[in-house]
PDB file of C-alpha atoms in Angstrom:
ATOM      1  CA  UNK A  29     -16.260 -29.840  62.986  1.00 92.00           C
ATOM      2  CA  UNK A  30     -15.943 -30.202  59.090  1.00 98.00           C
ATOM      3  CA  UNK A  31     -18.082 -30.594  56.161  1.00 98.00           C
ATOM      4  CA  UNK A  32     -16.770 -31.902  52.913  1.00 98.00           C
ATOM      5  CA  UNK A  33     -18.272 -30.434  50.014  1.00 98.00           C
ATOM      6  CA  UNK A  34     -17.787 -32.070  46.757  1.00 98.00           C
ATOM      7  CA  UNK A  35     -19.340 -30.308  43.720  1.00 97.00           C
ATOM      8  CA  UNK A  36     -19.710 -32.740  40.990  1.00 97.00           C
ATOM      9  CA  UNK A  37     -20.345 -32.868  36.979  1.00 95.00           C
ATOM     10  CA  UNK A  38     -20.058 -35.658  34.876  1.00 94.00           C
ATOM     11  CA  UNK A  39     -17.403 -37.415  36.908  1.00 96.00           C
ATOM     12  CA  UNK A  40     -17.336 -40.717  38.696  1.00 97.00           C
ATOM     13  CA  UNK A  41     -16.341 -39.928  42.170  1.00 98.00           C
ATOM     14  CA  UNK A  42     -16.304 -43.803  43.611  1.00 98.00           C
ATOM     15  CA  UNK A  43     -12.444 -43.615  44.570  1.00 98.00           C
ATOM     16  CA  UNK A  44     -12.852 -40.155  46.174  1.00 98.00           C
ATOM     17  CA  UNK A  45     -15.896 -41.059  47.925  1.00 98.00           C
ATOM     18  CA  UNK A  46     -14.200 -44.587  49.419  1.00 98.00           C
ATOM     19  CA  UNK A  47     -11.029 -42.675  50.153  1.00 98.00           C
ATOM     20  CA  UNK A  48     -13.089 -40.360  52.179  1.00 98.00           C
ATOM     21  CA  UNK A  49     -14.880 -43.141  54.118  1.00 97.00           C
ATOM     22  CA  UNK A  50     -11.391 -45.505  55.103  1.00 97.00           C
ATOM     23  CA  UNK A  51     -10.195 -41.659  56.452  1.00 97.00           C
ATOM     24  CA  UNK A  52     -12.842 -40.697  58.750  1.00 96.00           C
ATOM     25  CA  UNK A  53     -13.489 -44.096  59.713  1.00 93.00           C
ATOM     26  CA  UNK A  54     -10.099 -42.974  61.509  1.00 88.00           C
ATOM     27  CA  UNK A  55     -11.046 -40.265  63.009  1.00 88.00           C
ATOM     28  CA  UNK A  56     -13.749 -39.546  66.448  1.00 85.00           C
ATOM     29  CA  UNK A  57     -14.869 -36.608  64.779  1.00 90.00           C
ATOM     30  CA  UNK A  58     -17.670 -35.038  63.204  1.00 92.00           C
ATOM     31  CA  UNK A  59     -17.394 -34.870  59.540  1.00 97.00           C
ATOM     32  CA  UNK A  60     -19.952 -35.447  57.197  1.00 98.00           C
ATOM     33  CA  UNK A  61     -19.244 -35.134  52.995  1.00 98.00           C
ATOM     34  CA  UNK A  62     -21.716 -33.930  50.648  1.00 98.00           C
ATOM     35  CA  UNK A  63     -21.944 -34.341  46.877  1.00 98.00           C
ATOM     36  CA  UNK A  64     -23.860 -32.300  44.497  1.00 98.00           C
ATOM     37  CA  UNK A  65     -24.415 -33.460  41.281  1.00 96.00           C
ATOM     38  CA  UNK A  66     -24.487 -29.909  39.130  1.00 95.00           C
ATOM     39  CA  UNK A  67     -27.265 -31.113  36.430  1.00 92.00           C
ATOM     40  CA  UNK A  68     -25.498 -33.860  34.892  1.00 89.00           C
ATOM     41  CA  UNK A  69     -26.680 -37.419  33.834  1.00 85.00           C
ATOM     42  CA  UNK A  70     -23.085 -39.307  33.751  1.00 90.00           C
ATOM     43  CA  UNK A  71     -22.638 -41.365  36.687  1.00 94.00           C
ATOM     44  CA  UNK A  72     -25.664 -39.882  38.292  1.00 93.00           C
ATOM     45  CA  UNK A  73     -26.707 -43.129  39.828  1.00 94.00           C
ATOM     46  CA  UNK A  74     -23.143 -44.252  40.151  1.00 96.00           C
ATOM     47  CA  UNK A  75     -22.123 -41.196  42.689  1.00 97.00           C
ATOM     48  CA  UNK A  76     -25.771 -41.219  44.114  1.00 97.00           C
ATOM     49  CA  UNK A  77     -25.724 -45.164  45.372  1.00 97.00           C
ATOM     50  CA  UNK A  78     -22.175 -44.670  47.026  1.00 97.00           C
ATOM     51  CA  UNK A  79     -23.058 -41.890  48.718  1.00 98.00           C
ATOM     52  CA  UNK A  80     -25.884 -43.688  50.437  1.00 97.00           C
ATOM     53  CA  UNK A  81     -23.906 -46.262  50.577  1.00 97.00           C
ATOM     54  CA  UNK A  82     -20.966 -44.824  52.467  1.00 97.00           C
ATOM     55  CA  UNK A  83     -23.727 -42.631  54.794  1.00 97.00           C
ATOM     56  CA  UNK A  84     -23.156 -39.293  52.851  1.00 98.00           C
ATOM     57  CA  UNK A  85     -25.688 -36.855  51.687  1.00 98.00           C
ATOM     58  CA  UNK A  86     -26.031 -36.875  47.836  1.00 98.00           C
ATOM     59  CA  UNK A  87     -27.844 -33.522  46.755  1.00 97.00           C
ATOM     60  CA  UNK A  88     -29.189 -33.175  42.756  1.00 95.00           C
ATOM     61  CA  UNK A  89     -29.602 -29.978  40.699  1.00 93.00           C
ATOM     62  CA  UNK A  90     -31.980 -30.594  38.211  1.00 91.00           C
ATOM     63  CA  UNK A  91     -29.974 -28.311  35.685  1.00 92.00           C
ATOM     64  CA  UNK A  92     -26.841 -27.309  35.393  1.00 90.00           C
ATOM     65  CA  UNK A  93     -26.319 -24.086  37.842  1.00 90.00           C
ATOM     66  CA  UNK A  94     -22.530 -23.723  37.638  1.00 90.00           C
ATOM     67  CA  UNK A  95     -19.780 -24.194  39.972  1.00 90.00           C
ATOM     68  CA  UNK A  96     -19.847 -21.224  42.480  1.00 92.00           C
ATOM     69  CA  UNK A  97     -23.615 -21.814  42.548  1.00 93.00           C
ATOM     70  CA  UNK A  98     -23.175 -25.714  43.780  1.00 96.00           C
ATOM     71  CA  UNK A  99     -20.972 -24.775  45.870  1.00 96.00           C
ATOM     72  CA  UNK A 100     -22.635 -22.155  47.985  1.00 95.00           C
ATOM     73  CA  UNK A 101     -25.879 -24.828  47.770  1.00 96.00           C
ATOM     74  CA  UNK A 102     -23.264 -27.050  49.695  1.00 98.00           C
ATOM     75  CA  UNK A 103     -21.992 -24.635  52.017  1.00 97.00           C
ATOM     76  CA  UNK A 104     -25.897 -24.032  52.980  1.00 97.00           C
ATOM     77  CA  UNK A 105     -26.681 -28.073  53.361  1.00 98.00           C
ATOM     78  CA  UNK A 106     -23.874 -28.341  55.699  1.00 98.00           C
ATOM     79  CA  UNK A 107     -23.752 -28.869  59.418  1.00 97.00           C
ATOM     80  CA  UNK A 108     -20.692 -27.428  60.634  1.00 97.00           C
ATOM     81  CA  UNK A 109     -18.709 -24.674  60.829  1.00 98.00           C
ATOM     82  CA  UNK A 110     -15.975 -25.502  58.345  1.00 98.00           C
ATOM     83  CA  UNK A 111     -15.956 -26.200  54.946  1.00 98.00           C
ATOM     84  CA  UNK A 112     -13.534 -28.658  52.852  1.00 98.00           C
ATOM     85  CA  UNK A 113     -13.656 -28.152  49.232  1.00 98.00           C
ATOM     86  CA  UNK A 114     -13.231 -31.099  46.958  1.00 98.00           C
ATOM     87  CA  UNK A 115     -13.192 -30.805  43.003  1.00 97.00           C
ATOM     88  CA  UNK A 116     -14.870 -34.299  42.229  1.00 97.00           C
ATOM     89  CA  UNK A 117     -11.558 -35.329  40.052  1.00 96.00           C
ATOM     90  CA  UNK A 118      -9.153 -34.888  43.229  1.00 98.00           C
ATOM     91  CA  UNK A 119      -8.121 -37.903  44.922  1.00 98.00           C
ATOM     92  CA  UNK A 120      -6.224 -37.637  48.524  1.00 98.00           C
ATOM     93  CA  UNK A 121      -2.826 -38.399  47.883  1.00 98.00           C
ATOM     94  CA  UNK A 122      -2.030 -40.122  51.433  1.00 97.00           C
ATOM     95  CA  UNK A 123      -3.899 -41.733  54.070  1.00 96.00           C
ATOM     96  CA  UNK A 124      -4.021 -39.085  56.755  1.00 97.00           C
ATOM     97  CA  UNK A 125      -5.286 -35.993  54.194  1.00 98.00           C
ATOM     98  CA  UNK A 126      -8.815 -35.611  56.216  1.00 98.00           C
ATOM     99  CA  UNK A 127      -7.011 -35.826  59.954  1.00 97.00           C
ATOM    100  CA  UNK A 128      -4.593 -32.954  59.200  1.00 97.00           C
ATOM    101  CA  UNK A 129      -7.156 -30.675  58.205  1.00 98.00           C
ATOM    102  CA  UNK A 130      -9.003 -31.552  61.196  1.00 97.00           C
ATOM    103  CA  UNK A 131      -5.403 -31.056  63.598  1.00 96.00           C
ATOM    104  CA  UNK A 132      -5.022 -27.606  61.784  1.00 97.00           C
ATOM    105  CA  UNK A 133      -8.285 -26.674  62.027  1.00 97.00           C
ATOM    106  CA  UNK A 134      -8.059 -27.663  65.936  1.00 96.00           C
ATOM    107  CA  UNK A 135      -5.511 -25.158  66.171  1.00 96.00           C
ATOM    108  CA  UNK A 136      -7.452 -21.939  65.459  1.00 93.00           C
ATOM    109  CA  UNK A 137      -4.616 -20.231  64.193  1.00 96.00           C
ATOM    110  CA  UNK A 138      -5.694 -19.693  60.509  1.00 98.00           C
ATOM    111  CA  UNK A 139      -9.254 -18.846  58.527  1.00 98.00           C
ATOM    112  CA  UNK A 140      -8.546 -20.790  55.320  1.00 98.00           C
ATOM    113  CA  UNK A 141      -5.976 -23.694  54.737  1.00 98.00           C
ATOM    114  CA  UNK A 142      -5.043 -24.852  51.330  1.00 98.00           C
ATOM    115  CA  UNK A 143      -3.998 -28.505  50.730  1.00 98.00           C
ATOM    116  CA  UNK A 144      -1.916 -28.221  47.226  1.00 96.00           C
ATOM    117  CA  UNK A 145      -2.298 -30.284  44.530  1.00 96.00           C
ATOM    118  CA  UNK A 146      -0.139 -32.985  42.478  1.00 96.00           C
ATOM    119  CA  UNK A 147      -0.722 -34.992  39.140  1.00 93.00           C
ATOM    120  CA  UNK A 148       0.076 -38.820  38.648  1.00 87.00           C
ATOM    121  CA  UNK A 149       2.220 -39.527  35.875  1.00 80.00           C
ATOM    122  CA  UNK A 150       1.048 -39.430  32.283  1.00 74.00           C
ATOM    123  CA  UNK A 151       2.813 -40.409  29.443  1.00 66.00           C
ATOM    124  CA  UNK A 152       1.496 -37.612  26.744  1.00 80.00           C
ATOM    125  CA  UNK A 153       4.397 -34.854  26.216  1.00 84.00           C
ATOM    126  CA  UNK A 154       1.865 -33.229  24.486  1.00 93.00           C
ATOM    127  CA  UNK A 155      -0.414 -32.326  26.987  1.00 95.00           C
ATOM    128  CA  UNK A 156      -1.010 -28.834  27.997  1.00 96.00           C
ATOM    129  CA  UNK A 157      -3.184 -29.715  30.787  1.00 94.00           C
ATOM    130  CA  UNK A 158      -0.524 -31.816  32.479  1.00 93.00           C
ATOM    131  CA  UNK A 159       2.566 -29.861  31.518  1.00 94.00           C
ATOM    132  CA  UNK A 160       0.705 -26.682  32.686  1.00 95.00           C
ATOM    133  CA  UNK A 161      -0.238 -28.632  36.460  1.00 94.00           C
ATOM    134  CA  UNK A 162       3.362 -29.469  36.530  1.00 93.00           C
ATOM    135  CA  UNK A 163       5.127 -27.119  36.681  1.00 93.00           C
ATOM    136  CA  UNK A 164       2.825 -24.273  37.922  1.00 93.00           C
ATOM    137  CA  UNK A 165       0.416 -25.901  40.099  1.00 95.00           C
ATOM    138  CA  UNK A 166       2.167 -28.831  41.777  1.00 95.00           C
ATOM    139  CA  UNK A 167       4.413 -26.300  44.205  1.00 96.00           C
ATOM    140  CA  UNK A 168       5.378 -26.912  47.787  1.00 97.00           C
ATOM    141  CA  UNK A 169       3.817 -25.987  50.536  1.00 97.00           C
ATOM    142  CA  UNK A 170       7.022 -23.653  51.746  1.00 97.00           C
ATOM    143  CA  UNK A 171       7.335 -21.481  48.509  1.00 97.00           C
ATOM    144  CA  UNK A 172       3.444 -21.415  48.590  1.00 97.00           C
ATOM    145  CA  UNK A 173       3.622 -19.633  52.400  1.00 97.00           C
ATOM    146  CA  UNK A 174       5.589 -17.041  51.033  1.00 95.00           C
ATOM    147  CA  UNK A 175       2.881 -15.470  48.799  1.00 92.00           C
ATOM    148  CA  UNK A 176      -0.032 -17.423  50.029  1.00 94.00           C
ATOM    149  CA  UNK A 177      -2.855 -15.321  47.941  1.00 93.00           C
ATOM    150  CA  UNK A 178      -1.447 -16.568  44.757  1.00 88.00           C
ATOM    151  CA  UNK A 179      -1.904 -19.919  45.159  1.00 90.00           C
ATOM    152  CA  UNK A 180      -5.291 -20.263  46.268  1.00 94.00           C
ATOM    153  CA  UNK A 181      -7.913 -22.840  44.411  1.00 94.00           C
ATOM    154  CA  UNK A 182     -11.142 -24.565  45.185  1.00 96.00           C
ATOM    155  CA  UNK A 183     -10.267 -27.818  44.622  1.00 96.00           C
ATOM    156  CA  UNK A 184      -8.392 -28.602  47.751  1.00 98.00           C
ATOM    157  CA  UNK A 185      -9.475 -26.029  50.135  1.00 98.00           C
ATOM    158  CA  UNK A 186     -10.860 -25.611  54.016  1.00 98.00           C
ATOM    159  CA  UNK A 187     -12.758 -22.215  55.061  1.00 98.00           C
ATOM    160  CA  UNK A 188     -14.922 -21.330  57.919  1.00 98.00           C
ATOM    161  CA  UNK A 189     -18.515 -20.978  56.561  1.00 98.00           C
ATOM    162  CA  UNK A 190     -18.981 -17.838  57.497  1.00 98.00           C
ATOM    163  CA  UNK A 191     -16.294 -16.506  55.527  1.00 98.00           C
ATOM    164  CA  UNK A 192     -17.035 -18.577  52.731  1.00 98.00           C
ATOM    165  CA  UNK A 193     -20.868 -17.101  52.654  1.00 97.00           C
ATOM    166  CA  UNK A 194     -19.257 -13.522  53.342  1.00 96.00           C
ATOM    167  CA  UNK A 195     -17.411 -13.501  50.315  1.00 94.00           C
ATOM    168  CA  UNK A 196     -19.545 -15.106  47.753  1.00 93.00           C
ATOM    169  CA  UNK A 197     -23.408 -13.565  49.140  1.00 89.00           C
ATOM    170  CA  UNK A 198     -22.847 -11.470  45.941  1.00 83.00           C
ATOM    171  CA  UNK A 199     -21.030 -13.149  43.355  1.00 82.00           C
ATOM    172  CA  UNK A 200     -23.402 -14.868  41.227  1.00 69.00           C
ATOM    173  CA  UNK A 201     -21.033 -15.170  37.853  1.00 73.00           C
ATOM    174  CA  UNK A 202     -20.486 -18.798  36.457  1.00 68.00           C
ATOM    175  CA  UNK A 203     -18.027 -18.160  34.165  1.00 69.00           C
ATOM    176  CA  UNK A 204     -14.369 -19.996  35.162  1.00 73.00           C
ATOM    177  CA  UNK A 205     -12.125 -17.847  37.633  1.00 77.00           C
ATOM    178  CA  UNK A 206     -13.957 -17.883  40.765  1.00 88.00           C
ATOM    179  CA  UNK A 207     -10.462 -19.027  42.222  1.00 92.00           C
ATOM    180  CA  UNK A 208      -9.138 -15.802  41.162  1.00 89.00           C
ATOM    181  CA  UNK A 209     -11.870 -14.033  42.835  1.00 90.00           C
ATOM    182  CA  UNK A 210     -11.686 -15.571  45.989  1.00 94.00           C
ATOM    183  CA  UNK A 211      -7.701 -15.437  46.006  1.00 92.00           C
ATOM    184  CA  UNK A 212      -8.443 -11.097  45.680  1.00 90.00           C
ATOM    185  CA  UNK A 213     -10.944 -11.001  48.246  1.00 92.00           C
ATOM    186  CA  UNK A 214      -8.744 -13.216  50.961  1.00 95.00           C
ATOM    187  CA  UNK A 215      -6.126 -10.897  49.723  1.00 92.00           C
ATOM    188  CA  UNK A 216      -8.501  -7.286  50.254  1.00 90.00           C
ATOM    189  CA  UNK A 217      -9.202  -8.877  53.800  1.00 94.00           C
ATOM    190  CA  UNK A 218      -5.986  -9.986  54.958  1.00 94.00           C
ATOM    191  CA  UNK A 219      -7.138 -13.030  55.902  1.00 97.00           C
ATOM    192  CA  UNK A 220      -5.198 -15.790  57.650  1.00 98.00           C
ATOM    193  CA  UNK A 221      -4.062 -18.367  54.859  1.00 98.00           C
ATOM    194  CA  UNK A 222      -2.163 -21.370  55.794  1.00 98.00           C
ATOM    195  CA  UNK A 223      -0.921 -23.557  52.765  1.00 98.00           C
ATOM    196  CA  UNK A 224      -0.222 -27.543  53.512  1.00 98.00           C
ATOM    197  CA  UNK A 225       1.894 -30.324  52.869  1.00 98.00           C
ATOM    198  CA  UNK A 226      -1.541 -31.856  51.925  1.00 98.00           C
ATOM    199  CA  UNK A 227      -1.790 -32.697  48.493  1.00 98.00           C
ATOM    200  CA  UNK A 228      -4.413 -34.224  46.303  1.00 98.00           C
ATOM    201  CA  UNK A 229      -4.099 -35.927  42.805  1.00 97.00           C
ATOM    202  CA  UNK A 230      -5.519 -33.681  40.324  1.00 96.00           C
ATOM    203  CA  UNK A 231      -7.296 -36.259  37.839  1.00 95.00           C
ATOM    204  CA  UNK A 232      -8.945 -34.233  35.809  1.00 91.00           C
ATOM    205  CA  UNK A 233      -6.986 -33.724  32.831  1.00 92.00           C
ATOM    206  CA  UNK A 234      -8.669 -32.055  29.539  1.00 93.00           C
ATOM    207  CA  UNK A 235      -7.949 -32.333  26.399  1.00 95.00           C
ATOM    208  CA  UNK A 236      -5.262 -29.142  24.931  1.00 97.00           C
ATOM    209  CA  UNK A 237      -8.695 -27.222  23.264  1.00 97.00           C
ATOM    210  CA  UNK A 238     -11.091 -27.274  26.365  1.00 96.00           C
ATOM    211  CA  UNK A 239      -7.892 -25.919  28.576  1.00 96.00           C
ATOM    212  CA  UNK A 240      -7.565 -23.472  26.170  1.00 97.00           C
ATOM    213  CA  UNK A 241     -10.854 -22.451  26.341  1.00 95.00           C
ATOM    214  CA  UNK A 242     -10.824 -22.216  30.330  1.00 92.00           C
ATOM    215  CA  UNK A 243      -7.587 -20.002  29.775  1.00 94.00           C
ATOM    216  CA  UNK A 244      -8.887 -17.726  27.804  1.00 94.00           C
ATOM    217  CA  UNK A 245     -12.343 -17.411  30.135  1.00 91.00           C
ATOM    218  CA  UNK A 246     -10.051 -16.877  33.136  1.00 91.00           C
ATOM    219  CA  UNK A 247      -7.981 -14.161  31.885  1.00 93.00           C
ATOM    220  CA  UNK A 248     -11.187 -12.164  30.559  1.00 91.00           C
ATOM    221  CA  UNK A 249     -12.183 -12.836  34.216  1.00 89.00           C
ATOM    222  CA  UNK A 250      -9.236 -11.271  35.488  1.00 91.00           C
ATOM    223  CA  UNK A 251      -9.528  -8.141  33.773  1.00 92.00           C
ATOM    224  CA  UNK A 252     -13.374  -8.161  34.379  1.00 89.00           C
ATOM    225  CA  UNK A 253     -12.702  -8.292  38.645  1.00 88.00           C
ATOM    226  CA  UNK A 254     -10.046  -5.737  38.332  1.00 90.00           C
ATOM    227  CA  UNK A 255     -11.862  -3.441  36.814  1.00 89.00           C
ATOM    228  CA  UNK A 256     -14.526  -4.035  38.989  1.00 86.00           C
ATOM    229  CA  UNK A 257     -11.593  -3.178  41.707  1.00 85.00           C
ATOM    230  CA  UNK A 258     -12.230  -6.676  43.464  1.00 83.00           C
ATOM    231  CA  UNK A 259      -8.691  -7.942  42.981  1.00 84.00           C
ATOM    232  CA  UNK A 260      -5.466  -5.820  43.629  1.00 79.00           C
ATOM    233  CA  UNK A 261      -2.330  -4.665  41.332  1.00 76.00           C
ATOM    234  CA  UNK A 262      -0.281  -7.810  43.503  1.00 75.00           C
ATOM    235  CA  UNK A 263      -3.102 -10.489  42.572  1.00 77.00           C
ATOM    236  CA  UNK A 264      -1.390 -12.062  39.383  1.00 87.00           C
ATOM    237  CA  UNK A 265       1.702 -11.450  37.524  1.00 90.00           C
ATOM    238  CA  UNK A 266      -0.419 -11.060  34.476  1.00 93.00           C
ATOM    239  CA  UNK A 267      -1.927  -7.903  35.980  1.00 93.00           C
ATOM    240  CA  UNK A 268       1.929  -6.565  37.050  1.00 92.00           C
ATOM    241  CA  UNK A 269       2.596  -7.609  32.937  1.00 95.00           C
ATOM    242  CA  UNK A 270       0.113  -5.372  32.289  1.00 95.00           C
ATOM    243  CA  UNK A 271       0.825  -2.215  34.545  1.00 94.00           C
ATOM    244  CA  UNK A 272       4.208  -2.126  33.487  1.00 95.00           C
ATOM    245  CA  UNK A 273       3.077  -2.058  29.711  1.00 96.00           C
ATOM    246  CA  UNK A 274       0.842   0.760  30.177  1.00 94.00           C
ATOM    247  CA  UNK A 275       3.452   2.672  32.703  1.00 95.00           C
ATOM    248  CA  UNK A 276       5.788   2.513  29.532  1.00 96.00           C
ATOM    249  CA  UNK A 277       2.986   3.439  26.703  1.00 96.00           C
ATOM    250  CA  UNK A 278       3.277  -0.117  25.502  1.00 97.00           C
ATOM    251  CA  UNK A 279       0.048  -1.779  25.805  1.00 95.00           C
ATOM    252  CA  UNK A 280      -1.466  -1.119  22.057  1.00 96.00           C
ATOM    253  CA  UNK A 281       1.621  -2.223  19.883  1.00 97.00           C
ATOM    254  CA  UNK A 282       2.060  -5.654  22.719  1.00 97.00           C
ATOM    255  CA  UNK A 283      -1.758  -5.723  21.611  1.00 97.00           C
ATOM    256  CA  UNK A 284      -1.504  -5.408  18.510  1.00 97.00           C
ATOM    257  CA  UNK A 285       1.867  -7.862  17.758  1.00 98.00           C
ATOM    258  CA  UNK A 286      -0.614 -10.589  19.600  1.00 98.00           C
ATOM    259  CA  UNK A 287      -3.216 -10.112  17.881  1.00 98.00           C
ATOM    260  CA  UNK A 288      -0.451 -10.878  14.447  1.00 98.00           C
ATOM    261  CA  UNK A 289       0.995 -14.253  16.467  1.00 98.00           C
ATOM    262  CA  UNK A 290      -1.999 -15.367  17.976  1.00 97.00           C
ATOM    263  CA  UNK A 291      -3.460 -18.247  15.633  1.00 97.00           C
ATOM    264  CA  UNK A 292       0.223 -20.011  15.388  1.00 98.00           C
ATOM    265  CA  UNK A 293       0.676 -19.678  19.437  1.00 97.00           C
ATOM    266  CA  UNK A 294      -3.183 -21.544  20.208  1.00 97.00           C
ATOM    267  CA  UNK A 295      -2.113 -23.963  16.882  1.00 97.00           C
ATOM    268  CA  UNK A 296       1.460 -24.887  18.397  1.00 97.00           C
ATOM    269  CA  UNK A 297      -0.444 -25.343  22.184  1.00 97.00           C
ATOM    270  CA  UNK A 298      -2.930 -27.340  20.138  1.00 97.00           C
ATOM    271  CA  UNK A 299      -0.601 -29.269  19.011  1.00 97.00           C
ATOM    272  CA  UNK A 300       2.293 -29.736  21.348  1.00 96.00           C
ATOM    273  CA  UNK A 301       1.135 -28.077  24.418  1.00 96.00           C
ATOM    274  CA  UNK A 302       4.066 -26.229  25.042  1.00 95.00           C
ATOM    275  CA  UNK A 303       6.136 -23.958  25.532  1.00 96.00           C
ATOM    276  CA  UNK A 304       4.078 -22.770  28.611  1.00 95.00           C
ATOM    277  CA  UNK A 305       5.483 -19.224  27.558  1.00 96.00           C
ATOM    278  CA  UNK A 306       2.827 -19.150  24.505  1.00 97.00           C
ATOM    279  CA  UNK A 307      -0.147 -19.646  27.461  1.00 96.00           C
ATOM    280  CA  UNK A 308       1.309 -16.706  28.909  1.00 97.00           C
ATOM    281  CA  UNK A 309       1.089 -14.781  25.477  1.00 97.00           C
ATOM    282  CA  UNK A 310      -2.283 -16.325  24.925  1.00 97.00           C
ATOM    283  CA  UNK A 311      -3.397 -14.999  28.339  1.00 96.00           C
ATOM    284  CA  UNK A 312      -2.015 -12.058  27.618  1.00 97.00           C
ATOM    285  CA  UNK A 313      -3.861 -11.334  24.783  1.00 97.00           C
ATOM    286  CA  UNK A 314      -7.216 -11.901  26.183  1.00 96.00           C
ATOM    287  CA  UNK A 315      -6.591 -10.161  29.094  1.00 96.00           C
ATOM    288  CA  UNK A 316      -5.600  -6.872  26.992  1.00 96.00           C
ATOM    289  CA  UNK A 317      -8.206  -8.143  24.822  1.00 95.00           C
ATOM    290  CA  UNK A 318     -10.589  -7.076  27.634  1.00 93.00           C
ATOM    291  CA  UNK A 319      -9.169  -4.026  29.471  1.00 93.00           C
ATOM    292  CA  UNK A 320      -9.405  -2.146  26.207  1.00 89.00           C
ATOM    293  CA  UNK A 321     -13.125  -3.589  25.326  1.00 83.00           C
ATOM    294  CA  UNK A 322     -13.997  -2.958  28.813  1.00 67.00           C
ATOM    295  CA  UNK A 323     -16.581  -6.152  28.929  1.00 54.00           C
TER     296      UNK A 323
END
């Protein structure tokens, strides 16, 4: 019935892994769970003994090959005909997370179903990483429904196989944004999306540079797919930001006022990580940044 695929990179996925276990031990299904370690050393033999230790399938890339790589390596390991997607620093936030996939899957009413995602606590005001999952990630599962292509992300996800391999037979870039990609081709297709009151714990928090980095990769990513006409005008408020700046002739001087404010918006994130409006700026920028470059 359902494969979980768990693409992994220097991360110790022990709690994940036993979580995973305890659940299906539940359940008189058939899932299996399979972990890819994407050319990485850290906890190599940590994730590789509890996956043979819990009865899972522990797959190795010799070198690193990226995410959407690792992933579709996964997809073509597995046995069945769906697909869960696990980020390796997600952690099921309640007992019955791997049964309610299964009962919605059992339904047949829906292609893809996305499980949301939530963040612990964390004492840090001053991270960007956990202010930004806050308040624009960690959204229920009603206001998700009502746009359901704009909230789509790989790291708490269930697709048929097939679609999965449809979609990604010719997308071989490993730059960060595949979520955006898939989001505009689920979109392009209208394809059944069903969002959940299925959280897991995003763990993963990075420190205020490296999410600044991935920011800035993303929204060149964005631009890139749109002008490669693989994501629509309705894909991202960024992209409605921009038509309405060219519709009113004011692209180049919002450009070029960035371009001004730009080092004291990515200092102040450095620093305080907030206000989330200056990630929106900083997006912004590098999204204009790449529409006029055209690369």
């Amino acid at each position: 019935m359902l494969s979980i695929c768990i693409p992994a990179y220097n991360t110790n996925c022990t709690d994940l892994l036993k979580s995973l276990r305890n659940q299906i031990e539940e359940v008189d299904l058939q899932i299996e769970v399979l972990l890819a370690n994407d050319g990485s050393t850290l906890f190599d033999n940590i994730n590789r003994n509890e996956c043979n230790r819990h009865g899972f399938t522990y797959l190795h890339n010799d070198l690193n090959e990226g995410r959407v790589k690792t992933r579709i390596r996964l997809a073509g390991e597995s046995k069945n005909e769906w697909i869960l997607f696990l980020d390796a620093d997600m952690l099921p936030v309640n007992d019955d997370f791997v049964i309610k996939y299964c009962k919605n899957i059992a339904r047949d009413k829906h292609d893809v179903f996305v499980g949301g995602c939530c963040y612990k606590k964390h004492n840090s005001l001053c991270s960007l990483r956990q202010n930004y999952g806050n308040i624009r990630e960690d959204i229920d599962h009603k206001l998700r429904n009502k746009n359901p292509y704009s909230h789509i992300f790989f790291g708490n996800i269930a697709i048929k196989k097939k679609l999965f391999n449809t979609i990604f037979s010719t997308y071989l870039d490993s730059s960060y944004g595949e979520d955006i990609y898939l989001s505009g081709m689920l979109s392009k297709q209208k394809v059944a999306v069903l969002h959940l009151d299925n959280n897991a714990f995003h763990l993963g928090i990075e420190n205020n540079a490296s999410f600044i980095s991935k920011i800035e990769v993303a929204s060149s990513t964005l631009a890139r797919l749109l002008r490669e006409n693989k994501i629509d005008n309705s894909q991202s408020n960024l992209i409605k930001c921009f038509n309405f700046l060219t519709r009113y002739k004011l692209s180049s001087i919002t450009f070029i006022g960035l371009v001004l404010i730009l080092p004291i918006i990515k200092r102040i994130l450095l620093w305080f990580g907030n206000p989330l409006f200056f990630i929106d700026l900083f997006r912004l920028y590098h999204f204009l940044k790449n529409m006029r470059n055209g690369y």
